[in-house]
Coordinates of N, CA and C in Angstrom, one line a residue:
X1 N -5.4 5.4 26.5 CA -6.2 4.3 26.0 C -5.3 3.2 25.3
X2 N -5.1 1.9 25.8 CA -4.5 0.9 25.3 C -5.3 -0.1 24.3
X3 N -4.6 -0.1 23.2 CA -5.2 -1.1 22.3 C -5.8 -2.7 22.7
X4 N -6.8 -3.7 22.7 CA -6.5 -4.7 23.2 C -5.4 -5.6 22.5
X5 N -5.0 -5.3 21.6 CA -3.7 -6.1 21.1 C -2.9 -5.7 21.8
X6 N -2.4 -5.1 22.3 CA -1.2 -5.0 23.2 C -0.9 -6.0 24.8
X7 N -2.6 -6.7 24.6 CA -2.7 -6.9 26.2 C -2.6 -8.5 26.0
X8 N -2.4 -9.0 24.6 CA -2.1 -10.6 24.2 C -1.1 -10.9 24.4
X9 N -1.3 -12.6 25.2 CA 0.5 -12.6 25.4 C 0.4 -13.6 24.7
X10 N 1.5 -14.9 25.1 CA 1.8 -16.3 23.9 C 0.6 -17.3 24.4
X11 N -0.4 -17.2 25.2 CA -1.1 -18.5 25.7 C -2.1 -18.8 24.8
X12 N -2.1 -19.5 24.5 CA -3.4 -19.8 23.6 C -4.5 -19.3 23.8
X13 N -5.5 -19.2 22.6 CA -5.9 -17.8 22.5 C -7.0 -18.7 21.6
X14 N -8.1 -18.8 22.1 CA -9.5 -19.5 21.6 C -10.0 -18.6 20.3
X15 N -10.5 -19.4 19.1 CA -11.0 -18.8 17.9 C -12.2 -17.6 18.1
X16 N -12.8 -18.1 19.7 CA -14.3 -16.9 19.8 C -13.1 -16.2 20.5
X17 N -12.3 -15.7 21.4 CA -11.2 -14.8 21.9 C -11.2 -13.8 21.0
X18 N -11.0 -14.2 19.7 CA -10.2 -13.7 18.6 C -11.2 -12.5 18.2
X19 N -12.5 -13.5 18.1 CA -13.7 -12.6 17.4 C -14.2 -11.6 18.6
X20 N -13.8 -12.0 19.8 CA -13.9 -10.7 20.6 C -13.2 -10.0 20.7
X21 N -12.1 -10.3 21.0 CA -10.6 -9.1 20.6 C -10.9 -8.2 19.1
X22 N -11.5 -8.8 18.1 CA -11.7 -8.0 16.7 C -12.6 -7.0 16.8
X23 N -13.4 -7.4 17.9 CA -15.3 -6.9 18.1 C -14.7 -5.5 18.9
X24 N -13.8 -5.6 19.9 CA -13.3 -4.6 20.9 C -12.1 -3.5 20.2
X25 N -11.9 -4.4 19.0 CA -10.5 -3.2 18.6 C -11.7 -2.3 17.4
X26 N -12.0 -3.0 16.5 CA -13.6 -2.1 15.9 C -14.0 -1.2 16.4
X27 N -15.0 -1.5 17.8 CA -15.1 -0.1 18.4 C -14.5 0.8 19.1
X28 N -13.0 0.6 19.3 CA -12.4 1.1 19.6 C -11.6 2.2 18.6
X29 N -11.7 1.4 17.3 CA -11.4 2.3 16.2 C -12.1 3.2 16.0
X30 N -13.8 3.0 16.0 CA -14.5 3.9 15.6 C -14.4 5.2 16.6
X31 N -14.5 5.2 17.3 CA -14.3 5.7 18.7 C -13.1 6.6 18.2
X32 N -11.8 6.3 18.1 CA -11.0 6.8 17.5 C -10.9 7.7 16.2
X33 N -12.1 7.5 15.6 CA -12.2 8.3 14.2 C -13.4 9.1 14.5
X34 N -13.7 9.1 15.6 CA -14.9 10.2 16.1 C -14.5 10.9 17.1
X35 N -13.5 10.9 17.9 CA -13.2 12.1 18.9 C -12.7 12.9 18.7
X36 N -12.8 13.7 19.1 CA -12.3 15.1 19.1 C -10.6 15.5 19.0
X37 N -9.8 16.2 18.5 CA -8.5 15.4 18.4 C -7.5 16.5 19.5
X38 N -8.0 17.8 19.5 CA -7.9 18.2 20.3 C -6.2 18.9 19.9
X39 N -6.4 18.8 18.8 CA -4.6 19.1 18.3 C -3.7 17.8 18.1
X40 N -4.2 16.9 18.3 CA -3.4 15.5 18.9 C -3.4 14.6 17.4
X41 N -3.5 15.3 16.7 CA -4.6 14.2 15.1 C -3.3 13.0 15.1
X42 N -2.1 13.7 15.0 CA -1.0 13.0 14.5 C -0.7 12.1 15.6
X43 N -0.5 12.5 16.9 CA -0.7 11.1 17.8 C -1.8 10.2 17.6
X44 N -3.2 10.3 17.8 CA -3.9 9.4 17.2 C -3.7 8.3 16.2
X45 N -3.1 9.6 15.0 CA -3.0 8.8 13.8 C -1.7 7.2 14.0
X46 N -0.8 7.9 14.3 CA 0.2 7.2 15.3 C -0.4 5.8 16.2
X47 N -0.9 6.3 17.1 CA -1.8 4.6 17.5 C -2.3 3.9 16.6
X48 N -3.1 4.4 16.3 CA -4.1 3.7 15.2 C -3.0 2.7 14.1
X49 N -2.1 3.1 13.7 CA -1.2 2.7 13.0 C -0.1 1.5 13.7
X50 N -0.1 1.6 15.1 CA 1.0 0.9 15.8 C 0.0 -0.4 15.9
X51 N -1.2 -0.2 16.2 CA -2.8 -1.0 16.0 C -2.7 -2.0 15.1
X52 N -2.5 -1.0 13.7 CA -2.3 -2.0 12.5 C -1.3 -2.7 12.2
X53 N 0.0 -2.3 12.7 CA 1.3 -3.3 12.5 C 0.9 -4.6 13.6
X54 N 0.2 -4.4 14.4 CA -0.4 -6.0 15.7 C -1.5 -6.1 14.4
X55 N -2.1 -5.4 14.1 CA -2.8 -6.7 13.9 C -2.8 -7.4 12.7
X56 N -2.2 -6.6 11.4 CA -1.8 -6.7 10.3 C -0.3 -8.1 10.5
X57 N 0.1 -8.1 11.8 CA 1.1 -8.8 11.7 C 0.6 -10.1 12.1
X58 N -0.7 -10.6 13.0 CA -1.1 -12.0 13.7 C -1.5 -12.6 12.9
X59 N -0.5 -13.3 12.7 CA -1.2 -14.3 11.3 C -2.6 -15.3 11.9
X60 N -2.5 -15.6 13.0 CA -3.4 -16.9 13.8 C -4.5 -15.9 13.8
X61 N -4.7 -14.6 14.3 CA -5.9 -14.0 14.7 C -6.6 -13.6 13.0
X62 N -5.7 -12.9 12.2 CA -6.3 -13.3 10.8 C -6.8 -14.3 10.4
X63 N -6.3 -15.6 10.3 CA -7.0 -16.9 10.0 C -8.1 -17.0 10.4
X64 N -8.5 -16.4 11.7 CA -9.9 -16.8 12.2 C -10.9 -15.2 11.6
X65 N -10.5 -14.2 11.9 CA -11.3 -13.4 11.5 C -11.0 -12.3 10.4
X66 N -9.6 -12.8 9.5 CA -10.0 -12.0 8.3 C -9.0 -10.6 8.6
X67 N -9.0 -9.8 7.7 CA -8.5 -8.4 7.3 C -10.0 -7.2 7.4
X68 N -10.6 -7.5 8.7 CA -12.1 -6.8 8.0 C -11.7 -5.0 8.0
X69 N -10.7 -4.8 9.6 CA -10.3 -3.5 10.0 C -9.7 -3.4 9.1
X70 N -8.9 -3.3 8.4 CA -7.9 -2.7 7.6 C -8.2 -1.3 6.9
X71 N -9.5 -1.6 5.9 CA -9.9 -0.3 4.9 C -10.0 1.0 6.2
X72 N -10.7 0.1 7.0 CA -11.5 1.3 8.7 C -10.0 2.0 8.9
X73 N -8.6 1.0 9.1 CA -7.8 1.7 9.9 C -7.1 2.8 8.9
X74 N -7.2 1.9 7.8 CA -6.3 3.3 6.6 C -6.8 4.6 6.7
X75 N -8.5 4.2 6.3 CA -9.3 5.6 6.0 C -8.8 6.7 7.6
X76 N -9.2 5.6 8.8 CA -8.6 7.1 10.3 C -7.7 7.5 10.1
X77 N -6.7 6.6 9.4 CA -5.2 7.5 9.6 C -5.2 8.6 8.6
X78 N -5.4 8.2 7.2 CA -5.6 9.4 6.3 C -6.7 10.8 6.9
X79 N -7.9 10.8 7.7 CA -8.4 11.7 7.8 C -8.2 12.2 8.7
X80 N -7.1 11.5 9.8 CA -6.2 12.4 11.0 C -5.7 13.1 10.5
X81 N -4.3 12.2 10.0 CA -2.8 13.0 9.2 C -2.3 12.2 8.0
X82 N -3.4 12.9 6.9 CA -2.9 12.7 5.8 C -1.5 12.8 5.3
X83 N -1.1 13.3 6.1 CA 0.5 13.7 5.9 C 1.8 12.7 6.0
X84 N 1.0 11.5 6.9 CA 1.4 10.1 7.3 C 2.2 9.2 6.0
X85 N 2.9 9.5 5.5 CA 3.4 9.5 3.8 C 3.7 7.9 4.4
X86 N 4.8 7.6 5.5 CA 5.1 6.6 5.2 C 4.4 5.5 5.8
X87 N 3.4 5.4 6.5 CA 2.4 4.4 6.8 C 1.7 4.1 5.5
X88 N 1.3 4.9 4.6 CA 0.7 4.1 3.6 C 1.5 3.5 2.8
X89 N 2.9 3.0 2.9 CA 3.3 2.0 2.3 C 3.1 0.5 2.5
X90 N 2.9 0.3 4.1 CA 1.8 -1.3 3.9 C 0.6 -0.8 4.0
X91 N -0.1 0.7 4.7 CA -1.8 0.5 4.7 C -2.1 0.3 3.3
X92 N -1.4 0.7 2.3 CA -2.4 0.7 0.5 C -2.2 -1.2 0.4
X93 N -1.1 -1.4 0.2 CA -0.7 -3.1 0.0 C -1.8 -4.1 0.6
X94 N -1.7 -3.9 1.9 CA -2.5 -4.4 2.9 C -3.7 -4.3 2.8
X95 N -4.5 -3.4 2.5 CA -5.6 -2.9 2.2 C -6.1 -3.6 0.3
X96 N -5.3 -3.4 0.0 CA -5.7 -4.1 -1.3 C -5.7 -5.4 -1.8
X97 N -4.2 -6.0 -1.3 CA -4.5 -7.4 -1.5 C -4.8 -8.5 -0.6
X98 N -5.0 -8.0 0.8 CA -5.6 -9.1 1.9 C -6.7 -8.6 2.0
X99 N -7.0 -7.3 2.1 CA -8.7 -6.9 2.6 C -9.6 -6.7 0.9
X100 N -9.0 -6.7 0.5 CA -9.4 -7.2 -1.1 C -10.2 -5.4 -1.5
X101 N -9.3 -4.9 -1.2 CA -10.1 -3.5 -1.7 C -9.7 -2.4 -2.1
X102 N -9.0 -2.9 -3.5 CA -8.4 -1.7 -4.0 C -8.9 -0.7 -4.3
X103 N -10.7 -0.3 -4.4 CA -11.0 0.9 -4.5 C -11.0 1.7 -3.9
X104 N -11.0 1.4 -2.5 CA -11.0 1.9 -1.2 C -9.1 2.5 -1.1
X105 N -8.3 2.0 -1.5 CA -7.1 2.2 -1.3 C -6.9 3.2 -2.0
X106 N -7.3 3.1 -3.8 CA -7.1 4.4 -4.3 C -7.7 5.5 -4.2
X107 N -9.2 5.2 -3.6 CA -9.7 6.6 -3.0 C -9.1 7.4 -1.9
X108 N -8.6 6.8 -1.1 CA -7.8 7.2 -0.2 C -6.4 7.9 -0.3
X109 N -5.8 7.0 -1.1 CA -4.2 7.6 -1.7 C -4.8 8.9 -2.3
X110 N -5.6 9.1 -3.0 CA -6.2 10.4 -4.0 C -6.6 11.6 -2.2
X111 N -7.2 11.5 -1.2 CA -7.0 11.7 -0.5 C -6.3 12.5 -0.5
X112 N -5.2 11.6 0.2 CA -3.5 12.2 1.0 C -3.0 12.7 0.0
X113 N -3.2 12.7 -0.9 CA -2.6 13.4 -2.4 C -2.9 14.8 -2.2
X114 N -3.9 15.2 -2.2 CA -4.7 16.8 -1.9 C -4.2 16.9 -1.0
X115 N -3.6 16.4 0.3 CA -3.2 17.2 1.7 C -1.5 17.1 1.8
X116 N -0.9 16.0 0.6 CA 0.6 15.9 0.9 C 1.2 17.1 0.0
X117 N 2.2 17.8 0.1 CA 3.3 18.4 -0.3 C 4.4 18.0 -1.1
X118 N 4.2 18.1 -2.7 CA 4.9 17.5 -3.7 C 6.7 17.1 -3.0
X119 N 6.9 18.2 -2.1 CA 8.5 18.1 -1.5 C 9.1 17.4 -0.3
X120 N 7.5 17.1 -0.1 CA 7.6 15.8 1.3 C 8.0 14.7 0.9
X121 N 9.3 14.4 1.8 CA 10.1 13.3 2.2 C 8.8 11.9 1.3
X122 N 9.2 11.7 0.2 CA 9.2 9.9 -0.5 C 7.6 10.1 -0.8
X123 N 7.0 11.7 -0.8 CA 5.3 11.4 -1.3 C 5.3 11.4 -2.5
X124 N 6.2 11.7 -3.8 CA 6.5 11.2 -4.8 C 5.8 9.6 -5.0
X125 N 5.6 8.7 -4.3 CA 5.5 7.5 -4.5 C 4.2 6.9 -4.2
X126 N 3.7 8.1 -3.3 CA 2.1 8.1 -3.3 C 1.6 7.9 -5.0
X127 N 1.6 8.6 -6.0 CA 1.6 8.5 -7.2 C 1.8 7.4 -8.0
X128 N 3.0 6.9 -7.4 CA 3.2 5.3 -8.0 C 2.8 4.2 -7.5
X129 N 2.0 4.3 -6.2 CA 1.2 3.4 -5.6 C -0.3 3.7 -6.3
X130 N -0.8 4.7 -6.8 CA -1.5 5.0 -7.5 C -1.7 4.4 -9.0
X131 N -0.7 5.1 -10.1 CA -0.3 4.3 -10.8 C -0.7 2.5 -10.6
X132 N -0.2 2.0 -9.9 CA 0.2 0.3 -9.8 C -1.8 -0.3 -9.5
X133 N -2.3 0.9 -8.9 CA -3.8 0.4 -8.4 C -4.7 0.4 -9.8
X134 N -4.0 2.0 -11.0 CA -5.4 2.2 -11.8 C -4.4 1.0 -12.7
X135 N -3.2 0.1 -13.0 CA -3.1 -0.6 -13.6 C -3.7 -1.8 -13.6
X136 N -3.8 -2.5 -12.2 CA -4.0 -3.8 -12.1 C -5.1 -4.3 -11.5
X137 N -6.0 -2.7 -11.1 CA -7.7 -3.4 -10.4 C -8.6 -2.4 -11.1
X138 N -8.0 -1.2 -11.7 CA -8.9 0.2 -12.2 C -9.5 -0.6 -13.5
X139 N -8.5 -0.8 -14.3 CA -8.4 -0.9 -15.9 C -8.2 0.8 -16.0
X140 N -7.3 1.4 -15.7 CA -7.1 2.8 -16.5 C -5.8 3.3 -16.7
X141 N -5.6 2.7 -17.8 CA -4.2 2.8 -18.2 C -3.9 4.5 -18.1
X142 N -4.7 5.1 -19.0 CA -4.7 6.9 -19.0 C -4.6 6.9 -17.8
X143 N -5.3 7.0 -17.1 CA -4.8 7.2 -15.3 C -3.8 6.9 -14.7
X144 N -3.3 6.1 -15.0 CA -1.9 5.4 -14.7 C -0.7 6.3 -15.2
X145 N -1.0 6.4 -16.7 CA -0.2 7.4 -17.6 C 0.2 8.4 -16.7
X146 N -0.8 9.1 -16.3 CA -1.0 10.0 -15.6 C -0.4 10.8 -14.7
X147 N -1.0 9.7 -13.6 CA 0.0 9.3 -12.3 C 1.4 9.0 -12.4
X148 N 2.4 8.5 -12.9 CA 3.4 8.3 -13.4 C 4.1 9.5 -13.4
X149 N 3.4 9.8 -14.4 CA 3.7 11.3 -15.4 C 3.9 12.5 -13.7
X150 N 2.9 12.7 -12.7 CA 3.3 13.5 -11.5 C 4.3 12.7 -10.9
X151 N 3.9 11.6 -11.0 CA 4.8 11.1 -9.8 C 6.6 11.6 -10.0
X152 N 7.1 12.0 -11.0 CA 7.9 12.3 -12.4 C 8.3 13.5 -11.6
X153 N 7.2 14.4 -11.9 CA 7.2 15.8 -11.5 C 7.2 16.1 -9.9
X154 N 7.1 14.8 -9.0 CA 6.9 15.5 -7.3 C 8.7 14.5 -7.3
X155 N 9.0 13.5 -8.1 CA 10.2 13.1 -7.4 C 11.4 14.2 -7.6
X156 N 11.3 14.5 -8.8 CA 11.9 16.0 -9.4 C 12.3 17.2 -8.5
X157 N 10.8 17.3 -7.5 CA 10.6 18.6 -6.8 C 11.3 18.2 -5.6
X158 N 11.3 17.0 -5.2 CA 12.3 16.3 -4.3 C 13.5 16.4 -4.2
X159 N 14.0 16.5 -5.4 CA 15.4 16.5 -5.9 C 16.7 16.0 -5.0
X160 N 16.4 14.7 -4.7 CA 17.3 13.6 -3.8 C 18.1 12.6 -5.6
X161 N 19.4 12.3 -5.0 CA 19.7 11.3 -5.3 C 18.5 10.2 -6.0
X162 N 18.1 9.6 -4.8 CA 17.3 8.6 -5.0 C 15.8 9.1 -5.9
X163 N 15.6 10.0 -5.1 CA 14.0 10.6 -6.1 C 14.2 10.8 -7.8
X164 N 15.2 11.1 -7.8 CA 15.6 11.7 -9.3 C 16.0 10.5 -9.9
X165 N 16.4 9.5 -9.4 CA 16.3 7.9 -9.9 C 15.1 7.7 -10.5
X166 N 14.4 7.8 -9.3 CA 12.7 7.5 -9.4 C 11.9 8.3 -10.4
X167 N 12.3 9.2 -10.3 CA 11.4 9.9 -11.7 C 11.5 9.8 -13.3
X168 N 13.0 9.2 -13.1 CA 13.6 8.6 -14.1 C 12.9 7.1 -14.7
X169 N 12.8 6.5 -13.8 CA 12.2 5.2 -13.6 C 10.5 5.5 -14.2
X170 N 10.1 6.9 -13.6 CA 8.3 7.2 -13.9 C 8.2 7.3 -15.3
X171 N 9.1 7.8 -15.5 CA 9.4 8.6 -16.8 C 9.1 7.3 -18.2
X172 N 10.2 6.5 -17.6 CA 10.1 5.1 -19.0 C 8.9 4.7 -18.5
X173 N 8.3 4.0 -17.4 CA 7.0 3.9 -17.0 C 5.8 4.6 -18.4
X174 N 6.2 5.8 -18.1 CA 5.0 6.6 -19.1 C 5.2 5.8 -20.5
X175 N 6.1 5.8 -21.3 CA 6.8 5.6 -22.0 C 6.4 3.8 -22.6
X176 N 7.0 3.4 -21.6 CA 6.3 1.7 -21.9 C 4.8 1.6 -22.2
X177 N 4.1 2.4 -21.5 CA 2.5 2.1 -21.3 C 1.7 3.0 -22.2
X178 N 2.9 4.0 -22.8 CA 2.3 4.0 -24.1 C 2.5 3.2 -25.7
X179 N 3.8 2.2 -25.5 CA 3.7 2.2 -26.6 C 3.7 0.2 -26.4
X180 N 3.5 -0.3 -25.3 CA 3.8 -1.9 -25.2 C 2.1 -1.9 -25.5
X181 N 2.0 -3.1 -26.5 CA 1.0 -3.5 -26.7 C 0.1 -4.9 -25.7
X182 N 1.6 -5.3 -25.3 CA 1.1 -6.6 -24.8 C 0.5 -6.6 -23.2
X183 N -0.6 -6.8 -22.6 CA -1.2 -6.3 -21.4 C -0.1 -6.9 -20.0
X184 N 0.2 -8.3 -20.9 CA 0.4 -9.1 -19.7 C 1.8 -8.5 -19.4
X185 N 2.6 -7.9 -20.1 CA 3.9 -7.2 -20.0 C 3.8 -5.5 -19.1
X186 N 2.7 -5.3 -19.2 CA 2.3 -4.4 -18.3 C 1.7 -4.3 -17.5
X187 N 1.2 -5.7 -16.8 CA 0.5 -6.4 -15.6 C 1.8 -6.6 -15.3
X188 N 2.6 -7.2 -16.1 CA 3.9 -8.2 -14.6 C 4.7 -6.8 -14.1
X189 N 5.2 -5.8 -15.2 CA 5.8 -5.1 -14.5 C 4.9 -4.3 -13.3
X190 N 3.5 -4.1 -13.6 CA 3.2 -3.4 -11.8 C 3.3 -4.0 -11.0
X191 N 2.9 -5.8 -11.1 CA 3.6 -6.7 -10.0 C 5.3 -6.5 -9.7
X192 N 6.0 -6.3 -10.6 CA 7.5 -6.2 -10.1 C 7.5 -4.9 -9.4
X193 N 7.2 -3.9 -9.2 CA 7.1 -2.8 -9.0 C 6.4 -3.4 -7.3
X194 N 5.5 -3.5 -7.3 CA 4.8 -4.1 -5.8 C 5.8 -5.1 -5.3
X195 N 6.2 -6.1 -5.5 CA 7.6 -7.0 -5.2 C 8.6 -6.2 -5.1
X196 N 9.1 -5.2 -5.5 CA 10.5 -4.3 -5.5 C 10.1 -3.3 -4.1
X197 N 8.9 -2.8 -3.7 CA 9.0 -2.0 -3.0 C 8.2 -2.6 -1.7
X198 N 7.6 -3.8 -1.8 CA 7.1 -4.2 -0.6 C 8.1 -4.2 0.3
X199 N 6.8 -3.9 1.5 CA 8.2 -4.0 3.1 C 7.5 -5.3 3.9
X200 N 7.4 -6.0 3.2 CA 6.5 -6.9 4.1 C 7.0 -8.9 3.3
X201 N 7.2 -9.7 3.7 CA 7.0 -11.2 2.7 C 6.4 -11.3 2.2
X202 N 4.3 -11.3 2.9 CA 3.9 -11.4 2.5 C 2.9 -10.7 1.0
X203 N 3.2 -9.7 0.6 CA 3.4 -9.1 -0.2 C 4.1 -9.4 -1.1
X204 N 5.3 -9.4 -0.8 CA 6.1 -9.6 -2.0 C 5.9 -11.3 -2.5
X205 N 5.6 -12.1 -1.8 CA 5.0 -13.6 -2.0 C 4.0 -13.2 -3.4
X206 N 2.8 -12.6 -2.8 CA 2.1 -12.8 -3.5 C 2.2 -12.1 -5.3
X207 N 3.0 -10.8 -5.2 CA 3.5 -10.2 -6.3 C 4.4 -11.7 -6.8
X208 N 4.9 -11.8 -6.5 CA 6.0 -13.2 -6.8 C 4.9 -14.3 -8.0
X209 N 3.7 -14.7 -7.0 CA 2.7 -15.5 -7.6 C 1.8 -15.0 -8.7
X210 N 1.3 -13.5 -8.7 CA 1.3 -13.2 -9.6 C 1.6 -13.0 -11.1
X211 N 2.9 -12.6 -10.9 CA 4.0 -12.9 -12.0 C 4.0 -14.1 -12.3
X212 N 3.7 -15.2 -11.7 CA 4.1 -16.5 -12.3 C 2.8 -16.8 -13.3
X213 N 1.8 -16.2 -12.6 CA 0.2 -16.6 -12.7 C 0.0 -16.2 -14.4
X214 N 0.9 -15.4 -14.7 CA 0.7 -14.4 -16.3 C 1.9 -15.2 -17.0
X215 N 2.6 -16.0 -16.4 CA 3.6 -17.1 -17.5 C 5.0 -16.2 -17.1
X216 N 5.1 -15.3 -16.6 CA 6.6 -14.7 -16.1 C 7.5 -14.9 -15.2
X217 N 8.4 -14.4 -15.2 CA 9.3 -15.0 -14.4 C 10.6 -14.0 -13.8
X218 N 10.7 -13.7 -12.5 CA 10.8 -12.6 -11.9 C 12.7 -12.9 -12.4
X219 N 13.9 -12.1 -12.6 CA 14.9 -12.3 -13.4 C 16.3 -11.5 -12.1
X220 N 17.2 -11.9 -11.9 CA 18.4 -10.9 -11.3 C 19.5 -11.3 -12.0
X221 N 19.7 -10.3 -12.8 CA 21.2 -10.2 -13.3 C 21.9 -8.4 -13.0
X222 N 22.9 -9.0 -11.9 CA 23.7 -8.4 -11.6 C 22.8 -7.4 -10.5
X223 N 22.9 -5.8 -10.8 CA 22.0 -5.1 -9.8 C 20.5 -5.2 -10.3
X224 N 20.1 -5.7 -11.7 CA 19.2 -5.3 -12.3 C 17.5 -6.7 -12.0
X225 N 16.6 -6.2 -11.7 CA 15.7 -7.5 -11.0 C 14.3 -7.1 -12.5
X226 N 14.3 -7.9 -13.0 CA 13.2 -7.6 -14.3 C 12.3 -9.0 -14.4
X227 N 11.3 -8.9 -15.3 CA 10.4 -9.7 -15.5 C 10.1 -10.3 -17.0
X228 N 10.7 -11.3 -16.7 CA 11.2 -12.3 -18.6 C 9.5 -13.0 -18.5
X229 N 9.4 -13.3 -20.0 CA 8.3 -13.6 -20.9 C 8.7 -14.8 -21.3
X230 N 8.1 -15.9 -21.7 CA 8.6 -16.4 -22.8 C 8.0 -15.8 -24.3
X231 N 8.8 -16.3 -25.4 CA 8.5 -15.1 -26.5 C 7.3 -16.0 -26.6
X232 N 6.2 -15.1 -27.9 CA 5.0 -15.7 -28.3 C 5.7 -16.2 -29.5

């Protein structure tokens, strides 16, 4: 079964096109989150996902009809193969700040959470995508705490170079968000956190605007990339 995004070439491509091509990958999704898998969940999940990089990437076919598939395509991948650790680093992004639906993202990440494996390759960071959602759309800072605080304990269990960075990093995280008073200093930094790990521009654009939006100002000295205030 071929996606109809695969079947677009460069010729111009009429605004009703668009809304049919959207109408045909929709049911084709659903379709996809109703068949039988047959053992196959992880191939599936796999299309479904190579789906979202076409369509997540057409900026022209967005303008006309929007991010509507997005939450649809995350939720198939997660209830195929939750195990999909590194596709949810643009589905949660993507899902949150173009398709405007961060609740739907952190229900899901909560999800893959119950089905991932603290020692699976970078799921540590499912937690900190978590974290960054109950900061800046939940209002749950305790939640956040929280989340942090595992994410701490799966980079640990990891025990990479880089993980044990990262839990290091979870660790002051806890640490800041208990004792910084000021909101907007704990808003910019989840935005720097979303800017530091996006894999995408347009992400990182918008984390960029963000920060600006709260009076901050994104900072590099030397290895070190932080978020200056002016003082009150």
């Amino acid at each position: 079964m071929q996606s109809p995004f695969l079947k677009i070439s460069d010729e111009k491509i009429s605004d009703n096109e668009y809304r049919k091509i959207e109408k045909k990958e929709k049911l084709q999704l659903t379709l996809m989150g109703k068949i039988p898998s047959l053992g196959f969940d992880n191939l599936i999940a796999d299309f479904i996902y190579l789906n979202f990089i076409q369509y997540y990437g057409d900026t022209k076919a967005r303008e006309i009809t929007g991010y509507e598939l997005l939450p649809q395509q995350f939720e198939t991948i997660v209830n195929r193969d939750p195990r999909f650790v590194s596709a949810y680093f643009l589905l949660e992004p993507a899902t949150t700040l173009f398709a405007g639906k961060p609740q739907v993202s952190a229900k899901l990440i909560t999800q893959a959470l119950e089905k991932v494996k603290p020692t699976q390759t970078l799921a540590y960071q499912l937690w900190l995508y978590k974290g960054i959602l109950q900061i800046l759309f939940l209002n749950d800072l305790e939640g956040a705490k929280y989340s942090y605080t595992m994410a701490a304990d799966w980079a640990r269990q990891e025990n990479t170079e880089s993980s044990l960075n990262s839990a290091l990093l979870a660790e002051s995280m806890v640490k800041f968000l208990q004792k910084e008073p000021d909101n907007r200093k704990i808003t910019g930094s989840a935005w720097l956190t979303i800017f530091l790990n996006a894999r995408d521009e347009q992400t990182r654009e918008i984390a960029r605007e963000e920060i600006n939006k709260l009076g901050g100002k994104i900072e590099v000295k030397g290895n070190f990339i932080t978020v200056k205030f002016p003082e009150s």
